[in-house]
PDB file of C-alpha atoms in Angstrom:
ATOM      1  CA  UNK A   1     141.690 245.883-161.454  1.00 59.00           C
ATOM      2  CA  UNK A   2     139.925 245.369-158.428  1.00 80.00           C
ATOM      3  CA  UNK A   3     136.592 244.300-159.575  1.00 88.00           C
ATOM      4  CA  UNK A   4     135.663 241.712-162.460  1.00 95.00           C
ATOM      5  CA  UNK A   5     134.006 242.915-165.829  1.00 96.00           C
ATOM      6  CA  UNK A   6     133.745 239.811-167.807  1.00 97.00           C
ATOM      7  CA  UNK A   7     132.567 236.585-165.866  1.00 97.00           C
ATOM      8  CA  UNK A   8     132.154 233.168-167.298  1.00 97.00           C
ATOM      9  CA  UNK A   9     130.346 230.371-165.486  1.00 96.00           C
ATOM     10  CA  UNK A  10     130.383 226.837-166.703  1.00 92.00           C
ATOM     11  CA  UNK A  11     127.316 224.932-165.712  1.00 92.00           C
ATOM     12  CA  UNK A  12     126.550 220.915-166.656  1.00 87.00           C
ATOM     13  CA  UNK A  13     122.954 220.701-165.208  1.00 86.00           C
ATOM     14  CA  UNK A  14     124.268 219.307-161.805  1.00 84.00           C
ATOM     15  CA  UNK A  15     123.114 220.668-158.405  1.00 85.00           C
ATOM     16  CA  UNK A  16     126.753 221.436-157.910  1.00 85.00           C
ATOM     17  CA  UNK A  17     126.883 223.751-161.073  1.00 87.00           C
ATOM     18  CA  UNK A  18     123.734 225.458-160.155  1.00 89.00           C
ATOM     19  CA  UNK A  19     125.035 226.401-156.633  1.00 91.00           C
ATOM     20  CA  UNK A  20     128.184 227.758-158.293  1.00 91.00           C
ATOM     21  CA  UNK A  21     125.803 229.507-160.741  1.00 94.00           C
ATOM     22  CA  UNK A  22     124.089 231.170-157.878  1.00 93.00           C
ATOM     23  CA  UNK A  23     127.157 232.435-156.386  1.00 94.00           C
ATOM     24  CA  UNK A  24     128.427 233.643-159.858  1.00 96.00           C
ATOM     25  CA  UNK A  25     124.808 235.509-160.392  1.00 97.00           C
ATOM     26  CA  UNK A  26     125.711 237.475-157.062  1.00 96.00           C
ATOM     27  CA  UNK A  27     129.211 238.198-158.071  1.00 96.00           C
ATOM     28  CA  UNK A  28     128.259 239.513-161.294  1.00 97.00           C
ATOM     29  CA  UNK A  29     125.579 241.732-159.746  1.00 96.00           C
ATOM     30  CA  UNK A  30     128.185 243.169-157.200  1.00 95.00           C
ATOM     31  CA  UNK A  31     130.516 243.835-159.703  1.00 96.00           C
ATOM     32  CA  UNK A  32     127.937 245.172-162.302  1.00 96.00           C
ATOM     33  CA  UNK A  33     129.704 242.383-164.574  1.00 97.00           C
ATOM     34  CA  UNK A  34     128.793 240.774-167.934  1.00 97.00           C
ATOM     35  CA  UNK A  35     127.955 237.248-167.039  1.00 98.00           C
ATOM     36  CA  UNK A  36     128.646 234.522-169.742  1.00 97.00           C
ATOM     37  CA  UNK A  37     126.940 231.239-169.121  1.00 97.00           C
ATOM     38  CA  UNK A  38     128.458 228.257-170.782  1.00 95.00           C
ATOM     39  CA  UNK A  39     127.702 224.979-171.321  1.00 93.00           C
ATOM     40  CA  UNK A  40     130.291 222.429-173.092  1.00 91.00           C
ATOM     41  CA  UNK A  41     128.488 219.249-174.445  1.00 86.00           C
ATOM     42  CA  UNK A  42     131.527 216.641-174.233  1.00 80.00           C
ATOM     43  CA  UNK A  43     131.266 215.094-177.622  1.00 72.00           C
ATOM     44  CA  UNK A  44     134.346 213.116-177.200  1.00 68.00           C
ATOM     45  CA  UNK A  45     131.954 210.634-174.978  1.00 63.00           C
ATOM     46  CA  UNK A  46     130.040 210.171-178.173  1.00 59.00           C
ATOM     47  CA  UNK A  47     132.858 208.522-180.136  1.00 58.00           C
ATOM     48  CA  UNK A  48     132.754 205.610-177.898  1.00 57.00           C
ATOM     49  CA  UNK A  49     128.985 204.672-178.924  1.00 55.00           C
ATOM     50  CA  UNK A  50     129.450 202.246-181.967  1.00 46.00           C
ATOM     51  CA  UNK A  51     126.136 203.120-183.694  1.00 48.00           C
ATOM     52  CA  UNK A  52     126.280 206.933-183.362  1.00 56.00           C
ATOM     53  CA  UNK A  53     122.987 208.124-182.925  1.00 66.00           C
ATOM     54  CA  UNK A  54     122.302 211.794-183.575  1.00 71.00           C
ATOM     55  CA  UNK A  55     118.952 211.480-181.343  1.00 71.00           C
ATOM     56  CA  UNK A  56     121.681 211.308-178.336  1.00 73.00           C
ATOM     57  CA  UNK A  57     123.524 214.597-179.691  1.00 74.00           C
ATOM     58  CA  UNK A  58     119.887 216.241-180.336  1.00 78.00           C
ATOM     59  CA  UNK A  59     118.879 215.406-176.737  1.00 80.00           C
ATOM     60  CA  UNK A  60     122.123 216.814-175.270  1.00 80.00           C
ATOM     61  CA  UNK A  61     121.861 219.950-177.333  1.00 84.00           C
ATOM     62  CA  UNK A  62     117.980 220.330-176.500  1.00 86.00           C
ATOM     63  CA  UNK A  63     118.822 220.036-172.592  1.00 86.00           C
ATOM     64  CA  UNK A  64     121.729 222.260-172.969  1.00 89.00           C
ATOM     65  CA  UNK A  65     119.763 225.230-174.884  1.00 92.00           C
ATOM     66  CA  UNK A  66     116.978 224.802-172.177  1.00 91.00           C
ATOM     67  CA  UNK A  67     119.441 224.779-169.287  1.00 91.00           C
ATOM     68  CA  UNK A  68     121.037 227.858-170.640  1.00 95.00           C
ATOM     69  CA  UNK A  69     117.834 229.680-171.502  1.00 94.00           C
ATOM     70  CA  UNK A  70     116.601 229.199-167.823  1.00 94.00           C
ATOM     71  CA  UNK A  71     119.963 230.553-166.321  1.00 94.00           C
ATOM     72  CA  UNK A  72     119.874 233.435-168.560  1.00 96.00           C
ATOM     73  CA  UNK A  73     116.406 234.311-167.435  1.00 95.00           C
ATOM     74  CA  UNK A  74     117.173 233.706-163.818  1.00 95.00           C
ATOM     75  CA  UNK A  75     120.307 235.960-163.797  1.00 96.00           C
ATOM     76  CA  UNK A  76     118.300 238.719-165.803  1.00 97.00           C
ATOM     77  CA  UNK A  77     115.548 238.437-162.916  1.00 96.00           C
ATOM     78  CA  UNK A  78     117.969 238.693-160.496  1.00 95.00           C
ATOM     79  CA  UNK A  79     119.487 241.997-161.592  1.00 95.00           C
ATOM     80  CA  UNK A  80     122.337 240.986-163.888  1.00 97.00           C
ATOM     81  CA  UNK A  81     121.683 243.328-166.988  1.00 94.00           C
ATOM     82  CA  UNK A  82     124.260 241.995-169.329  1.00 97.00           C
ATOM     83  CA  UNK A  83     123.980 238.365-169.575  1.00 97.00           C
ATOM     84  CA  UNK A  84     124.886 235.876-172.485  1.00 97.00           C
ATOM     85  CA  UNK A  85     125.032 232.349-173.169  1.00 97.00           C
ATOM     86  CA  UNK A  86     126.916 229.692-174.982  1.00 96.00           C
ATOM     87  CA  UNK A  87     126.959 225.913-176.045  1.00 95.00           C
ATOM     88  CA  UNK A  88     129.888 224.261-177.172  1.00 93.00           C
ATOM     89  CA  UNK A  89     130.999 220.898-177.806  1.00 90.00           C
ATOM     90  CA  UNK A  90     134.280 219.236-177.410  1.00 89.00           C
ATOM     91  CA  UNK A  91     136.202 218.527-174.059  1.00 89.00           C
ATOM     92  CA  UNK A  92     135.091 221.002-171.222  1.00 90.00           C
ATOM     93  CA  UNK A  93     138.723 220.816-170.104  1.00 90.00           C
ATOM     94  CA  UNK A  94     140.360 222.516-172.818  1.00 92.00           C
ATOM     95  CA  UNK A  95     137.085 224.425-174.574  1.00 95.00           C
ATOM     96  CA  UNK A  96     136.524 226.566-171.317  1.00 95.00           C
ATOM     97  CA  UNK A  97     140.108 227.817-170.610  1.00 95.00           C
ATOM     98  CA  UNK A  98     141.661 227.845-173.764  1.00 95.00           C
ATOM     99  CA  UNK A  99     138.900 229.047-176.162  1.00 96.00           C
ATOM    100  CA  UNK A 100     136.045 230.514-174.164  1.00 96.00           C
ATOM    101  CA  UNK A 101     137.786 232.522-171.676  1.00 96.00           C
ATOM    102  CA  UNK A 102     140.003 234.070-174.555  1.00 95.00           C
ATOM    103  CA  UNK A 103     136.763 234.381-177.047  1.00 95.00           C
ATOM    104  CA  UNK A 104     134.878 236.441-174.141  1.00 95.00           C
ATOM    105  CA  UNK A 105     137.966 238.266-172.752  1.00 95.00           C
ATOM    106  CA  UNK A 106     136.872 236.796-169.550  1.00 96.00           C
ATOM    107  CA  UNK A 107     138.605 238.007-166.221  1.00 96.00           C
ATOM    108  CA  UNK A 108     137.158 235.535-164.006  1.00 96.00           C
ATOM    109  CA  UNK A 109     136.004 231.928-164.562  1.00 96.00           C
ATOM    110  CA  UNK A 110     133.630 230.315-162.028  1.00 94.00           C
ATOM    111  CA  UNK A 111     132.960 226.577-161.517  1.00 90.00           C
ATOM    112  CA  UNK A 112     131.696 224.061-159.100  1.00 85.00           C
ATOM    113  CA  UNK A 113     133.362 220.961-157.888  1.00 79.00           C
ATOM    114  CA  UNK A 114     132.195 217.647-159.477  1.00 64.00           C
ATOM    115  CA  UNK A 115     132.033 215.415-156.482  1.00 55.00           C
ATOM    116  CA  UNK A 116     134.455 213.103-157.863  1.00 52.00           C
ATOM    117  CA  UNK A 117     136.153 210.850-155.292  1.00 54.00           C
ATOM    118  CA  UNK A 118     140.040 210.636-155.025  1.00 55.00           C
ATOM    119  CA  UNK A 119     140.250 207.759-157.504  1.00 54.00           C
ATOM    120  CA  UNK A 120     137.837 209.116-159.976  1.00 49.00           C
ATOM    121  CA  UNK A 121     139.951 212.235-160.136  1.00 50.00           C
ATOM    122  CA  UNK A 122     142.846 210.495-160.572  1.00 53.00           C
ATOM    123  CA  UNK A 123     141.538 208.266-163.498  1.00 49.00           C
ATOM    124  CA  UNK A 124     139.940 210.914-165.372  1.00 46.00           C
ATOM    125  CA  UNK A 125     140.824 214.056-163.887  1.00 56.00           C
ATOM    126  CA  UNK A 126     138.468 217.133-163.039  1.00 78.00           C
ATOM    127  CA  UNK A 127     137.415 219.708-165.076  1.00 83.00           C
ATOM    128  CA  UNK A 128     137.501 222.404-162.516  1.00 84.00           C
ATOM    129  CA  UNK A 129     141.353 221.284-161.935  1.00 84.00           C
ATOM    130  CA  UNK A 130     141.937 221.392-165.657  1.00 87.00           C
ATOM    131  CA  UNK A 131     140.445 225.345-165.817  1.00 90.00           C
ATOM    132  CA  UNK A 132     142.617 226.241-162.763  1.00 88.00           C
ATOM    133  CA  UNK A 133     145.883 224.837-164.514  1.00 90.00           C
ATOM    134  CA  UNK A 134     145.016 226.207-168.232  1.00 92.00           C
ATOM    135  CA  UNK A 135     143.252 229.418-167.629  1.00 92.00           C
ATOM    136  CA  UNK A 136     144.463 232.735-168.742  1.00 93.00           C
ATOM    137  CA  UNK A 137     142.639 234.825-165.879  1.00 95.00           C
ATOM    138  CA  UNK A 138     141.388 234.316-162.296  1.00 94.00           C
ATOM    139  CA  UNK A 139     139.604 231.190-161.483  1.00 94.00           C
ATOM    140  CA  UNK A 140     136.944 230.807-158.515  1.00 91.00           C
ATOM    141  CA  UNK A 141     136.076 227.160-157.851  1.00 88.00           C
ATOM    142  CA  UNK A 142     132.858 226.678-155.563  1.00 88.00           C
ATOM    143  CA  UNK A 143     133.163 224.322-152.927  1.00 81.00           C
ATOM    144  CA  UNK A 144     129.957 222.229-152.878  1.00 75.00           C
ATOM    145  CA  UNK A 145     130.668 220.805-149.582  1.00 73.00           C
ATOM    146  CA  UNK A 146     129.391 224.189-148.248  1.00 74.00           C
ATOM    147  CA  UNK A 147     126.156 223.729-150.108  1.00 80.00           C
ATOM    148  CA  UNK A 148     123.078 223.822-147.725  1.00 83.00           C
ATOM    149  CA  UNK A 149     121.414 220.470-147.420  1.00 83.00           C
ATOM    150  CA  UNK A 150     118.424 222.123-148.368  1.00 84.00           C
ATOM    151  CA  UNK A 151     119.576 223.739-151.569  1.00 87.00           C
ATOM    152  CA  UNK A 152     117.135 222.990-154.469  1.00 83.00           C
ATOM    153  CA  UNK A 153     117.779 223.654-158.277  1.00 78.00           C
ATOM    154  CA  UNK A 154     115.313 226.345-159.786  1.00 83.00           C
ATOM    155  CA  UNK A 155     116.547 225.702-163.479  1.00 83.00           C
ATOM    156  CA  UNK A 156     118.323 222.087-163.474  1.00 75.00           C
ATOM    157  CA  UNK A 157     115.267 220.214-161.857  1.00 74.00           C
ATOM    158  CA  UNK A 158     114.704 216.564-162.557  1.00 73.00           C
ATOM    159  CA  UNK A 159     111.703 217.853-164.620  1.00 78.00           C
ATOM    160  CA  UNK A 160     113.778 219.390-166.977  1.00 71.00           C
ATOM    161  CA  UNK A 161     116.059 216.636-167.182  1.00 72.00           C
ATOM    162  CA  UNK A 162     113.216 214.094-167.509  1.00 70.00           C
ATOM    163  CA  UNK A 163     111.520 216.534-170.342  1.00 75.00           C
ATOM    164  CA  UNK A 164     114.706 215.947-172.375  1.00 69.00           C
ATOM    165  CA  UNK A 165     115.881 212.742-172.006  1.00 64.00           C
ATOM    166  CA  UNK A 166     112.794 210.501-172.077  1.00 64.00           C
ATOM    167  CA  UNK A 167     112.521 207.785-174.968  1.00 49.00           C
ATOM    168  CA  UNK A 168     110.303 208.860-177.713  1.00 45.00           C
TER     169      UNK A 168
END
């Protein structure tokens, strides 16, 4: 197989993931591939909140749904005809390579680097490293150091973040 037919792009709302997303749209278009855009809400972090607040989960879910919807619309407007979105809960380090890659019969996972420094990566590990180690298919990690200084997110904007995270 010399082309990819099922590409999964992991997005988290960061500028780095949107840079990787833009590259995934181009790869999907060139390969006439299905593009599955996923956001995994790391629900493990909510376990540490003593008074579990469903409002936090609701805000995270609302933000993720808006993000995925915006990314789907952008991909379709830019020539990708087969686009799916998926919102999952759990650890992105395991959900992406061990569940979603299999469920969607993915032959390429694309993701961005997190921008963690060496100490942070050592302590918490990086999602992209875990995907590379555990993936059943090819993985393309987009180096964000090559992102142009003037790159501006179109979907994951500060306005979108503010809209879903302001106190109500």
